[in-house]
Short mmCIF file of C-alpha atoms in Angstrom, two decimals:
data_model
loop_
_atom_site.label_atom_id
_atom_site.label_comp_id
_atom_site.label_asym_id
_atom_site.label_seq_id
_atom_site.Cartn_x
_atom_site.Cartn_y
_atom_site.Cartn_z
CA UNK A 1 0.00 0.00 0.00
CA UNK A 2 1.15 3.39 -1.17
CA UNK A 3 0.31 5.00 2.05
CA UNK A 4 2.30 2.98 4.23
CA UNK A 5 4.97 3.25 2.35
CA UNK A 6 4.76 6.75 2.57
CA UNK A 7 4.39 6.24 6.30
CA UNK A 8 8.01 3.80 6.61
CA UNK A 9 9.52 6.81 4.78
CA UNK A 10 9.56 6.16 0.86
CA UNK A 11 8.72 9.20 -1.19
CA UNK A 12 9.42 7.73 -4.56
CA UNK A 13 7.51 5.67 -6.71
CA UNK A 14 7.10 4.07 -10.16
CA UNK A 15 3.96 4.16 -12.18
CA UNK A 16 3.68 0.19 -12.56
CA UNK A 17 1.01 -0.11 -10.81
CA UNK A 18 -1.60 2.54 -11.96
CA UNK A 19 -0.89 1.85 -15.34
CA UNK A 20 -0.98 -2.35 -15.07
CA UNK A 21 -4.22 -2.25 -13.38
CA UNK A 22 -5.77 0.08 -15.88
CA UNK A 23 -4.59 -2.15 -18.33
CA UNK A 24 -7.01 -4.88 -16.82
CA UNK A 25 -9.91 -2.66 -15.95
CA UNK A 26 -8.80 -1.93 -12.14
CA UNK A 27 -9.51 1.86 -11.67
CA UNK A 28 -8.75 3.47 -7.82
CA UNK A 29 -10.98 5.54 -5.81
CA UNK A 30 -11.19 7.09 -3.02
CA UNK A 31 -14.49 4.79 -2.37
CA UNK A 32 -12.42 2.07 -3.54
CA UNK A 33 -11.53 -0.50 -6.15
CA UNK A 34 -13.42 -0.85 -9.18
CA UNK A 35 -13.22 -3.64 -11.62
CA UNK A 36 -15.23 -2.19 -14.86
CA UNK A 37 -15.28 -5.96 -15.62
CA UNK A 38 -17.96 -6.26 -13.24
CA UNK A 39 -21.53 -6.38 -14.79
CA UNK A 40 -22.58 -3.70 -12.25
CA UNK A 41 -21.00 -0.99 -14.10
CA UNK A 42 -23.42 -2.25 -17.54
CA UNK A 43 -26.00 0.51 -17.04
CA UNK A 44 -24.30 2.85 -14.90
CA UNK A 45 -24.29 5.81 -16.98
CA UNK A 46 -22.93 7.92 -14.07
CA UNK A 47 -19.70 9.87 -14.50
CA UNK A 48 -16.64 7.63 -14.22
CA UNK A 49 -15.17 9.47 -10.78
CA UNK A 50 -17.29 12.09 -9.57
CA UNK A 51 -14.32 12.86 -6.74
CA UNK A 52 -11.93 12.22 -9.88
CA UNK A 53 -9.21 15.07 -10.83
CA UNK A 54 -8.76 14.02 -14.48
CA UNK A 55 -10.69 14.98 -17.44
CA UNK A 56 -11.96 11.29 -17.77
CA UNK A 57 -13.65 11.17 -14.99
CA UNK A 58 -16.06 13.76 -16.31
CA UNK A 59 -16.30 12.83 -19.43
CA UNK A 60 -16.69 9.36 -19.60
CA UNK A 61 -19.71 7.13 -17.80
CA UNK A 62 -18.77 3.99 -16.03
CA UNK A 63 -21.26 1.65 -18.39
CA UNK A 64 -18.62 3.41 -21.24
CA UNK A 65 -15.69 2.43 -19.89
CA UNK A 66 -17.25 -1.30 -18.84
CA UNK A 67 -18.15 -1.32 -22.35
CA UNK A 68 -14.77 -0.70 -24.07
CA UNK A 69 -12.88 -2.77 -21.08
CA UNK A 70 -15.12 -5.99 -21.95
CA UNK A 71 -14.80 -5.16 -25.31
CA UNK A 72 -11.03 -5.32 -25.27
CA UNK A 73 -11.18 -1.64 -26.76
CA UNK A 74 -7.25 -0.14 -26.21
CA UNK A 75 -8.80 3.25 -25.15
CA UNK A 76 -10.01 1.41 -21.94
CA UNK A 77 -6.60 1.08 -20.89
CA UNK A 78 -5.92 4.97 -21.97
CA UNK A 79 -8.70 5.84 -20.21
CA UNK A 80 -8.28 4.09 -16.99
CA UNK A 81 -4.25 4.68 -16.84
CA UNK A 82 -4.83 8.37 -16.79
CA UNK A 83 -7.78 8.17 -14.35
CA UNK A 84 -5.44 6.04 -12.27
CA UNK A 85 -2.04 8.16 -12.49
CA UNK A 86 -4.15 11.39 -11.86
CA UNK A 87 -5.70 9.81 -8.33
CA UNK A 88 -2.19 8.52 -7.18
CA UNK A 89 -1.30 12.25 -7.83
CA UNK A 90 -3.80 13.11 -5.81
CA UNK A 91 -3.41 10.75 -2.84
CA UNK A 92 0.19 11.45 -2.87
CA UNK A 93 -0.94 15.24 -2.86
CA UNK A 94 -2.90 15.04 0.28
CA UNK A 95 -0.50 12.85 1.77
CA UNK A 96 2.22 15.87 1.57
CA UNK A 97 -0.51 17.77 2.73
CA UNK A 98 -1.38 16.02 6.15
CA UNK A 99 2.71 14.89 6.64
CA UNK A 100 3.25 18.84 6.39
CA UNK A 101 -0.25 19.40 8.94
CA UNK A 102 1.00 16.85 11.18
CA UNK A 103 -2.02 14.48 11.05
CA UNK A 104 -0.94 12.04 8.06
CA UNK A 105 -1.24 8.36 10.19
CA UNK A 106 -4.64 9.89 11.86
CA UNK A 107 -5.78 10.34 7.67
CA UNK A 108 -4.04 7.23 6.93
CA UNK A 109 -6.37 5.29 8.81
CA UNK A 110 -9.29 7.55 8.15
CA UNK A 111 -8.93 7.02 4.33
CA UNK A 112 -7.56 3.21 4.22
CA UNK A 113 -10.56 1.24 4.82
CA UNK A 114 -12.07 2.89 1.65
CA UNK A 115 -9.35 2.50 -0.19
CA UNK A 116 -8.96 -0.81 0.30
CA UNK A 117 -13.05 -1.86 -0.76
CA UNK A 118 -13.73 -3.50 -3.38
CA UNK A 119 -16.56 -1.85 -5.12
#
């Protein structure tokens, strides 16, 4: 986990992971994990991330992105590598800000449980 790395003292990081799991439909939240495999996401015509910092999470629904993920569509992977890289920027954002406040392991475990749901 990003965050407790952050906490043991790392502060740099490689963008493996965003982009691998965007490759197979795994987009982060700050609600959690979503695999736009899941049939769930079919008719959700809802924006992709409303809490989302990118311009894809705006402009693209989840049923969308479901569709092009199942479909094996390579702008799934653009979409949700750039969704994913722009929420590690912001987590990694906020982290800097609550180290630099003084509260970062009382937001660490605030945020963490969501993080880690599967949605």
């Amino acid at each position: 986990n990003i965050l407790e790395c952050i906490a043991l003292g790392v502060d740099m990081f490689d963008c493996v992971m965003p982009s691998r799991n965007g490759r197979h439909g795994m987009l982060f939240t700050w609600d959690g994990l979503m695999n736009m495999k899941n049939k769930k996401w079919e008719n959700d015509f809802s924006p992709l991330d409303v809490k989302g910092t990118s311009f894809v999470d705006s402009t693209y629904s989840k049923a969308y992105v479901r569709h092009l993920t199942v479909a094996n569509e390579r702008l799934a992977a653009q979409i949700a590598t750039i969704h994913n890289l722009a929420f590690y920027l912001d987590l990694v954002t906020q982290a800097r800000k609550h180290i630099i406040a003084g509260d970062f392991t009382a937001w660490k475990n605030e945020v963490l449980p969501n993080l880690s749901r599967k949605l």
